Amino acid sequence: MLTIGKLGDAAGVKVPTIRYYEQIGLLPEPDRSSGNQRLYARRTLDRLSFIRHARELGFPLEAIRDLLSLQDSPDQPCAAADTIAKAQLLAVRARLARLKALETELERMIVQCAHGTIADCRVIEVLGDHANCAHDHHGGQEAAL
Amino acid sequence: MLTIGKLGDAAGVKVPTIRYYEQIGLLPEPDRSSGNQRLYARRTLDRLSFIRHARELGFPLEAIRDLLSLQDSPDQPCAAADTIAKAQLLAVRARLARLKALETELERMIVQCAHGTIADCRVIEVLGDHANCAHDHHGGQEAAL
DNA sequence: ATAAAGTCTCTAGCAGCTATAGCTTCAAGA
DNA sequence: TCTTGAAGCTATAGCTGCTAGAGACTTTAT
């Protein structure tokens, strides 16, 4: 069993954040020691690490809740899981496309820097360009992500 | 010249958000009409679109401020730009790696769903796995992103 | 000329943490 | 065994990055 501090260190999540996740129901209420301190099972570490990485990738907690529900109910009808997974996949691909464009542009800048000129920096244009944009900014819903 | 509403529509950013960016200094104070309404030059649209896309990719406003400073001072010493660009590039690549892992896993899940089984969902493992992880969770600084 | 739509400032609220205060529990050395 | 310092507890307040009113003024369209 892990104390909350050990769990936090292992997952790279701060202690108050863990308590916050418990409060909003993303993590189950753990057992307590005789002195009322939280004690976590090993598998909670997987769940918490998942949450942490998903957050870093920009998933809102509600989307993470959905993804976790896939794990929590492996017997639920496939249609539900499929819908969630497909929506998340679209969102992930949209992010990938724009991140790749940004990567390319940053690489270009760094190469140019090596040659002593940044006068024609186009970082702004590459991300400002709606041609790379997975959203329709014009009246549509935001992506589920 | 664009009114704030037109600018917002064009960039996909809400009007109060534009005023907020002005307040915190990400956007310059624009000219005003005789009736005190904001009037924006065309090029502000590029800047705002950039901010929007960078935010969607998860860059904090401070990182965006840095990136914009590259654009704002094309004559600054290359070393400064280079440092910023390289830090951002590392962060971008770390994100790309984990997003790709998640994409793969979601694809796998969807294929399995088509075959009627999600019993061995591994979404959590794929993101929980620190082998894919660009950070050192263990005592280091967070990435500049 | 007037009505509707857009804009103004100001303030308050929300998500997702993060830090502080004041107290209790635990573990490790003297 | 005692003690002392780190770690944990609850509760509350603050932070970032928006977002949504309220109530008054400006523009635009008919």
Short mmCIF file of C-alpha atoms (C1' of nucleotides) in Angstrom, two decimals:
data_model
loop_
_atom_site.label_atom_id
_atom_site.label_comp_id
_atom_site.label_asym_id
_atom_site.label_seq_id
_atom_site.Cartn_x
_atom_site.Cartn_y
_atom_site.Cartn_z
CA MET A 1 0.00 0.00 0.00
CA LEU A 2 1.18 3.50 -0.88
CA THR A 3 0.77 6.67 1.10
CA ILE A 4 -0.49 9.68 -0.79
CA GLY A 5 2.99 11.18 -0.97
CA LYS A 6 4.55 8.04 -2.45
CA LEU A 7 1.73 7.76 -4.94
CA GLY A 8 2.18 11.37 -5.96
CA ASP A 9 5.93 10.99 -6.42
CA ALA A 10 5.51 7.84 -8.47
CA ALA A 11 2.90 9.37 -10.77
CA GLY A 12 4.38 12.84 -10.92
CA VAL A 13 1.26 14.41 -9.44
CA LYS A 14 1.15 16.71 -6.45
CA VAL A 15 -0.53 15.60 -3.27
CA PRO A 16 -3.30 18.22 -3.23
CA THR A 17 -4.11 17.31 -6.82
CA ILE A 18 -4.69 13.70 -5.82
CA ARG A 19 -7.08 14.79 -3.11
CA TYR A 20 -8.79 17.04 -5.63
CA TYR A 21 -9.24 14.14 -8.07
CA GLU A 22 -10.76 12.10 -5.29
CA GLN A 23 -13.11 14.94 -4.45
CA ILE A 24 -14.43 15.19 -8.00
CA GLY A 25 -14.71 11.43 -8.35
CA LEU A 26 -11.89 10.69 -10.80
CA LEU A 27 -10.15 8.56 -8.20
CA PRO A 28 -12.04 6.25 -5.85
CA GLU A 29 -11.96 6.91 -2.12
CA PRO A 30 -9.07 4.81 -0.84
CA ASP A 31 -8.86 2.83 2.38
CA ARG A 32 -7.55 4.68 5.42
CA SER A 33 -4.98 3.76 8.01
CA SER A 34 -5.95 3.51 11.67
CA GLY A 35 -4.83 7.14 11.90
CA ASN A 36 -7.09 8.21 9.00
CA GLN A 37 -4.39 8.51 6.35
CA ARG A 38 -5.10 7.45 2.79
CA LEU A 39 -3.61 4.15 1.62
CA TYR A 40 -3.56 3.34 -2.08
CA ALA A 41 -3.41 0.07 -3.94
CA ARG A 42 -0.75 -0.37 -6.59
CA ARG A 43 -3.24 -0.19 -9.42
CA THR A 44 -4.28 3.32 -8.46
CA LEU A 45 -0.85 4.36 -9.70
CA ASP A 46 -1.74 3.26 -13.23
CA ARG A 47 -4.96 5.18 -13.12
CA LEU A 48 -3.30 8.30 -11.80
CA SER A 49 -0.45 8.12 -14.30
CA PHE A 50 -3.00 7.86 -17.05
CA ILE A 51 -4.81 10.94 -15.80
CA ARG A 52 -1.59 12.85 -15.57
CA HIS A 53 -0.47 12.08 -19.09
CA ALA A 54 -3.89 12.72 -20.54
CA ARG A 55 -3.97 16.09 -18.81
CA GLU A 56 -0.57 16.96 -20.22
CA LEU A 57 -1.93 16.21 -23.65
CA GLY A 58 -4.70 18.67 -22.98
CA PHE A 59 -7.68 16.40 -22.42
CA PRO A 60 -10.23 18.00 -20.14
CA LEU A 61 -11.15 16.06 -17.05
CA GLU A 62 -14.53 15.19 -18.53
CA ALA A 63 -12.91 13.51 -21.53
CA ILE A 64 -10.62 11.65 -19.16
CA ARG A 65 -13.64 10.54 -17.19
CA ASP A 66 -15.04 9.08 -20.43
CA LEU A 67 -11.81 7.30 -21.26
CA LEU A 68 -11.58 5.88 -17.77
CA SER A 69 -15.11 4.61 -18.05
CA LEU A 70 -13.93 2.41 -20.94
CA GLN A 71 -11.52 0.85 -18.52
CA ASP A 72 -13.98 0.68 -15.67
CA SER A 73 -16.72 -1.08 -17.59
CA PRO A 74 -15.14 -3.45 -20.09
CA ASP A 75 -18.50 -5.17 -20.40
CA GLN A 76 -20.49 -2.14 -21.46
CA PRO A 77 -22.04 -2.27 -24.90
CA CYS A 78 -19.41 -1.77 -27.56
CA ALA A 79 -21.38 1.00 -29.20
CA ALA A 80 -20.80 3.33 -26.26
CA ALA A 81 -17.08 2.63 -26.09
CA ASP A 82 -16.83 2.97 -29.82
CA THR A 83 -18.46 6.39 -29.81
CA ILE A 84 -16.16 7.68 -27.10
CA ALA A 85 -13.06 6.22 -28.69
CA LYS A 86 -13.87 7.61 -32.13
CA ALA A 87 -14.56 11.08 -30.83
CA GLN A 88 -11.29 11.08 -28.92
CA LEU A 89 -9.42 9.73 -31.93
CA LEU A 90 -10.62 12.61 -34.10
CA ALA A 91 -9.53 15.09 -31.47
CA VAL A 92 -6.15 13.40 -31.13
CA ARG A 93 -5.55 13.49 -34.88
CA ALA A 94 -6.46 17.15 -35.12
CA ARG A 95 -3.89 17.90 -32.46
CA LEU A 96 -1.29 15.73 -34.13
CA ALA A 97 -1.67 17.58 -37.41
CA ARG A 98 -1.17 20.98 -35.92
CA LEU A 99 1.62 19.89 -33.62
CA LYS A 100 3.47 18.47 -36.62
CA ALA A 101 3.11 21.76 -38.47
CA LEU A 102 4.49 23.57 -35.47
CA GLU A 103 7.36 21.09 -35.14
CA THR A 104 8.35 21.66 -38.75
CA GLU A 105 8.29 25.39 -38.36
CA LEU A 106 10.34 25.34 -35.17
CA GLU A 107 12.90 23.11 -36.87
CA ARG A 108 13.09 25.53 -39.77
CA MET A 109 13.63 28.43 -37.39
CA ILE A 110 16.40 26.67 -35.54
CA VAL A 111 18.21 25.84 -38.76
CA GLN A 112 17.96 29.45 -39.88
CA CYS A 113 19.20 30.58 -36.52
CA ALA A 114 22.28 28.51 -37.06
CA HIS A 115 22.86 30.62 -40.17
CA GLY A 116 22.48 33.82 -38.25
CA THR A 117 19.10 35.09 -39.40
CA ILE A 118 15.63 35.02 -37.91
CA ALA A 119 14.39 38.02 -39.82
CA ASP A 120 11.82 35.93 -41.67
CA CYS A 121 10.44 33.98 -38.75
CA ARG A 122 7.15 32.41 -39.72
CA VAL A 123 6.10 30.69 -36.52
CA ILE A 124 3.07 32.91 -36.39
CA GLU A 125 1.99 32.27 -39.94
CA VAL A 126 2.26 28.51 -39.65
CA LEU A 127 -0.09 28.36 -36.72
CA GLY A 128 -2.15 31.29 -37.88
CA ASP A 129 -2.91 29.54 -41.14
CA HIS A 130 -6.36 28.05 -41.11
CA ALA A 131 -5.49 25.67 -43.91
CA ASN A 132 -3.82 23.49 -41.28
CA CYS A 133 -6.80 23.80 -39.06
CA ALA A 134 -8.94 20.83 -38.16
CA HIS A 135 -11.75 22.95 -36.81
CA ASP A 136 -14.36 24.85 -38.66
CA HIS A 137 -14.21 28.11 -36.77
CA HIS A 138 -17.32 29.26 -38.45
CA GLY A 139 -20.42 28.15 -36.68
CA GLY A 140 -19.55 24.58 -35.82
CA GLN A 141 -19.24 22.85 -32.48
CA GLU A 142 -15.86 22.61 -30.87
CA ALA A 143 -14.34 19.16 -31.09
CA ALA A 144 -15.26 16.82 -28.27
CA LEU A 145 -11.75 17.03 -26.93
CA MET B 1 -10.23 48.03 -40.02
CA LEU B 2 -12.04 45.28 -38.12
CA THR B 3 -14.38 45.64 -35.19
CA ILE B 4 -13.77 43.35 -32.26
CA GLY B 5 -16.63 41.08 -33.28
CA LYS B 6 -15.38 40.64 -36.84
CA LEU B 7 -11.90 39.98 -35.56
CA GLY B 8 -13.20 37.39 -33.12
CA ASP B 9 -15.24 35.62 -35.81
CA ALA B 10 -12.31 35.55 -38.19
CA ALA B 11 -9.91 34.14 -35.62
CA GLY B 12 -12.37 31.87 -33.85
CA VAL B 13 -11.90 33.68 -30.56
CA LYS B 14 -14.64 35.12 -28.40
CA VAL B 15 -14.92 38.84 -27.90
CA PRO B 16 -14.30 38.89 -24.14
CA THR B 17 -11.21 36.76 -24.70
CA ILE B 18 -9.78 39.39 -27.04
CA ARG B 19 -10.32 42.07 -24.43
CA TYR B 20 -8.70 39.79 -21.88
CA TYR B 21 -5.62 39.31 -24.09
CA GLU B 22 -5.38 43.05 -24.46
CA GLN B 23 -5.61 43.45 -20.70
CA ILE B 24 -2.73 41.08 -20.05
CA GLY B 25 -0.64 42.57 -22.84
CA LEU B 26 -0.70 39.76 -25.42
CA LEU B 27 -2.44 42.04 -27.89
CA PRO B 28 -1.55 45.71 -28.27
CA GLU B 29 -4.14 48.36 -27.46
CA PRO B 30 -5.89 49.10 -30.74
CA ASP B 31 -7.09 52.40 -32.10
CA ARG B 32 -10.61 53.45 -31.17
CA SER B 33 -13.48 54.80 -33.21
CA SER B 34 -14.95 58.19 -32.44
CA GLY B 35 -17.45 56.30 -30.29
CA ASN B 36 -14.69 54.53 -28.35
CA GLN B 37 -14.99 51.14 -30.01
CA ARG B 38 -11.88 49.10 -30.78
CA LEU B 39 -10.69 49.01 -34.40
CA TYR B 40 -8.11 46.41 -35.42
CA ALA B 41 -5.64 46.30 -38.25
CA ARG B 42 -5.59 43.25 -40.52
CA ARG B 43 -2.34 41.97 -39.11
CA THR B 44 -3.81 41.65 -35.64
CA LEU B 45 -5.81 38.76 -37.09
CA ASP B 46 -2.60 36.80 -37.72
CA ARG B 47 -1.41 37.40 -34.22
CA LEU B 48 -4.71 36.40 -32.69
CA SER B 49 -5.03 33.28 -34.85
CA PHE B 50 -1.58 32.27 -33.75
CA ILE B 51 -2.51 32.70 -30.11
CA ARG B 52 -5.66 30.69 -30.58
CA HIS B 53 -3.96 27.75 -32.22
CA ALA B 54 -1.11 27.75 -29.77
CA ARG B 55 -3.60 27.71 -26.90
CA GLU B 56 -5.42 24.76 -28.47
CA LEU B 57 -2.12 22.93 -28.56
CA GLY B 58 -1.79 23.57 -24.87
CA PHE B 59 0.87 26.24 -24.75
CA PRO B 60 0.47 28.42 -21.68
CA LEU B 61 0.13 32.14 -22.30
CA GLU B 62 3.64 32.75 -21.04
CA ALA B 63 5.11 30.41 -23.66
CA ILE B 64 3.01 32.15 -26.29
CA ARG B 65 4.35 35.46 -25.09
CA ASP B 66 7.86 34.11 -25.70
CA LEU B 67 7.01 32.86 -29.17
CA LEU B 68 5.41 36.17 -30.06
CA SER B 69 8.50 37.97 -28.91
CA LEU B 70 10.39 36.13 -31.65
CA GLN B 71 8.06 37.72 -34.14
CA ASP B 72 8.09 41.10 -32.46
CA SER B 73 11.87 41.47 -32.44
CA PRO B 74 13.28 39.84 -35.55
CA ASP B 75 16.50 41.70 -34.91
CA GLN B 76 17.17 40.38 -31.46
CA PRO B 77 20.26 38.20 -31.06
CA CYS B 78 19.71 34.78 -32.55
CA ALA B 79 20.82 33.06 -29.39
CA ALA B 80 17.70 34.16 -27.54
CA ALA B 81 15.36 33.04 -30.28
CA ASP B 82 17.24 29.82 -30.62
CA THR B 83 16.89 29.01 -26.94
CA ILE B 84 13.15 29.65 -26.95
CA ALA B 85 12.59 27.74 -30.17
CA LYS B 86 14.60 24.73 -29.01
CA ALA B 87 12.80 24.53 -25.69
CA GLN B 88 9.46 24.66 -27.44
CA LEU B 89 10.57 22.08 -29.98
CA LEU B 90 11.45 19.60 -27.24
CA ALA B 91 8.08 20.14 -25.64
CA VAL B 92 6.29 19.73 -28.94
CA ARG B 93 8.09 16.47 -29.69
CA ALA B 94 7.28 15.05 -26.28
CA ARG B 95 3.63 15.76 -26.93
CA LEU B 96 3.78 14.26 -30.38
CA ALA B 97 5.22 11.00 -29.05
CA ARG B 98 2.52 10.53 -26.48
CA LEU B 99 -0.27 11.62 -28.76
CA LYS B 100 0.87 9.07 -31.34
CA ALA B 101 0.84 6.32 -28.72
CA LEU B 102 -2.67 7.31 -27.76
CA GLU B 103 -3.76 7.42 -31.39
CA THR B 104 -2.50 3.90 -31.94
CA GLU B 105 -4.29 2.61 -28.91
CA LEU B 106 -7.57 4.28 -29.79
CA GLU B 107 -7.33 2.82 -33.29
CA ARG B 108 -6.76 -0.61 -31.83
CA MET B 109 -9.76 -0.23 -29.57
CA ILE B 110 -12.00 0.80 -32.41
CA VAL B 111 -10.93 -2.15 -34.50
CA GLN B 112 -11.62 -4.49 -31.58
CA CYS B 113 -14.97 -2.88 -31.05
CA ALA B 114 -15.84 -3.72 -34.61
CA HIS B 115 -15.22 -7.33 -33.63
CA GLY B 116 -17.43 -7.08 -30.60
CA THR B 117 -14.95 -7.06 -27.74
CA ILE B 118 -13.36 -4.38 -25.60
CA ALA B 119 -12.59 -6.59 -22.67
CA ASP B 120 -8.86 -5.96 -22.91
CA CYS B 121 -8.88 -2.20 -23.25
CA ARG B 122 -5.40 -0.83 -22.71
CA VAL B 123 -5.94 2.90 -23.08
CA ILE B 124 -4.76 3.40 -19.55
CA GLU B 125 -1.60 1.38 -19.89
CA VAL B 126 -0.48 3.12 -23.03
CA LEU B 127 -0.53 6.53 -21.42
CA GLY B 128 0.36 5.27 -17.98
CA ASP B 129 3.57 3.82 -19.31
CA HIS B 130 6.49 6.02 -18.40
CA ALA B 131 8.60 4.50 -21.14
CA ASN B 132 6.77 6.80 -23.55
CA CYS B 133 7.28 9.66 -21.25
CA ALA B 134 9.44 12.62 -22.17
CA HIS B 135 9.55 14.00 -18.66
CA ASP B 136 11.60 12.95 -15.76
CA HIS B 137 8.94 12.83 -13.08
CA HIS B 138 11.57 12.42 -10.48
CA GLY B 139 12.92 15.67 -9.21
CA GLY B 140 13.43 17.58 -12.43
CA GLN B 141 11.91 20.81 -13.63
CA GLU B 142 8.79 20.66 -15.72
CA ALA B 143 9.42 21.29 -19.40
CA ALA B 144 9.24 24.91 -20.47
CA LEU B 145 6.02 24.22 -22.27
"C1'" DA C 1 -36.20 57.90 -36.73
"C1'" DT C 2 -36.01 54.00 -34.47
"C1'" DA C 3 -35.05 49.23 -33.45
"C1'" DA C 4 -31.81 45.64 -33.33
"C1'" DA C 5 -27.25 44.28 -33.06
"C1'" DG C 6 -22.93 45.21 -31.51
"C1'" DT C 7 -19.76 47.37 -28.17
"C1'" DC C 8 -18.36 49.47 -23.80
"C1'" DT C 9 -16.75 48.75 -18.63
"C1'" DC C 10 -17.16 46.26 -14.56
"C1'" DT C 11 -17.91 42.42 -11.81
"C1'" DA C 12 -18.62 37.66 -10.81
"C1'" DG C 13 -18.10 32.82 -11.82
"C1'" DC C 14 -15.98 28.43 -13.61
"C1'" DA C 15 -12.25 24.58 -14.32
"C1'" DG C 16 -8.35 22.78 -12.65
"C1'" DC C 17 -5.35 23.12 -9.83
"C1'" DT C 18 -1.94 25.20 -5.90
"C1'" DA C 19 -0.72 27.26 -1.57
"C1'" DT C 20 -1.55 28.33 3.34
"C1'" DA C 21 -3.06 27.59 8.13
"C1'" DG C 22 -3.55 24.97 12.02
"C1'" DC C 23 -3.76 20.58 13.56
"C1'" DT C 24 -2.71 15.19 13.86
"C1'" DT C 25 -0.06 11.04 12.77
"C1'" DC C 26 3.94 8.45 11.85
"C1'" DA C 27 8.79 6.88 11.68
"C1'" DA C 28 13.39 7.10 13.11
"C1'" DG C 29 17.12 8.37 16.02
"C1'" DA C 30 18.95 9.41 20.93
"C1'" DT D 1 10.60 5.04 25.20
"C1'" DC D 2 10.59 9.69 24.12
"C1'" DT D 3 10.78 13.15 20.91
"C1'" DT D 4 11.10 15.68 16.91
"C1'" DG D 5 10.57 16.48 12.17
"C1'" DA D 6 8.48 14.96 7.96
"C1'" DA D 7 4.29 13.78 6.10
"C1'" DG D 8 -0.71 13.68 6.41
"C1'" DC D 9 -5.41 15.67 7.60
"C1'" DT D 10 -9.38 19.30 6.63
"C1'" DA D 11 -10.77 23.60 5.20
"C1'" DT D 12 -10.24 27.74 2.84
"C1'" DA D 13 -8.34 31.07 -0.28
"C1'" DG D 14 -5.87 32.19 -4.46
"C1'" DC D 15 -4.23 31.50 -9.25
"C1'" DT D 16 -4.70 31.06 -14.64
"C1'" DG D 17 -7.35 31.52 -18.50
"C1'" DC D 18 -11.15 32.33 -19.76
"C1'" DT D 19 -16.71 33.08 -19.89
"C1'" DA D 20 -21.01 35.02 -18.73
"C1'" DG D 21 -23.92 38.62 -16.93
"C1'" DA D 22 -25.60 43.69 -16.05
"C1'" DG D 23 -26.55 48.03 -17.54
"C1'" DA D 24 -25.29 51.84 -20.58
"C1'" DC D 25 -23.66 53.54 -25.12
"C1'" DT D 26 -22.72 53.21 -30.44
"C1'" DT D 27 -23.63 51.58 -35.07
"C1'" DT D 28 -26.24 49.85 -38.77
"C1'" DA D 29 -30.25 48.72 -41.26
"C1'" DT D 30 -34.85 49.78 -42.45
#
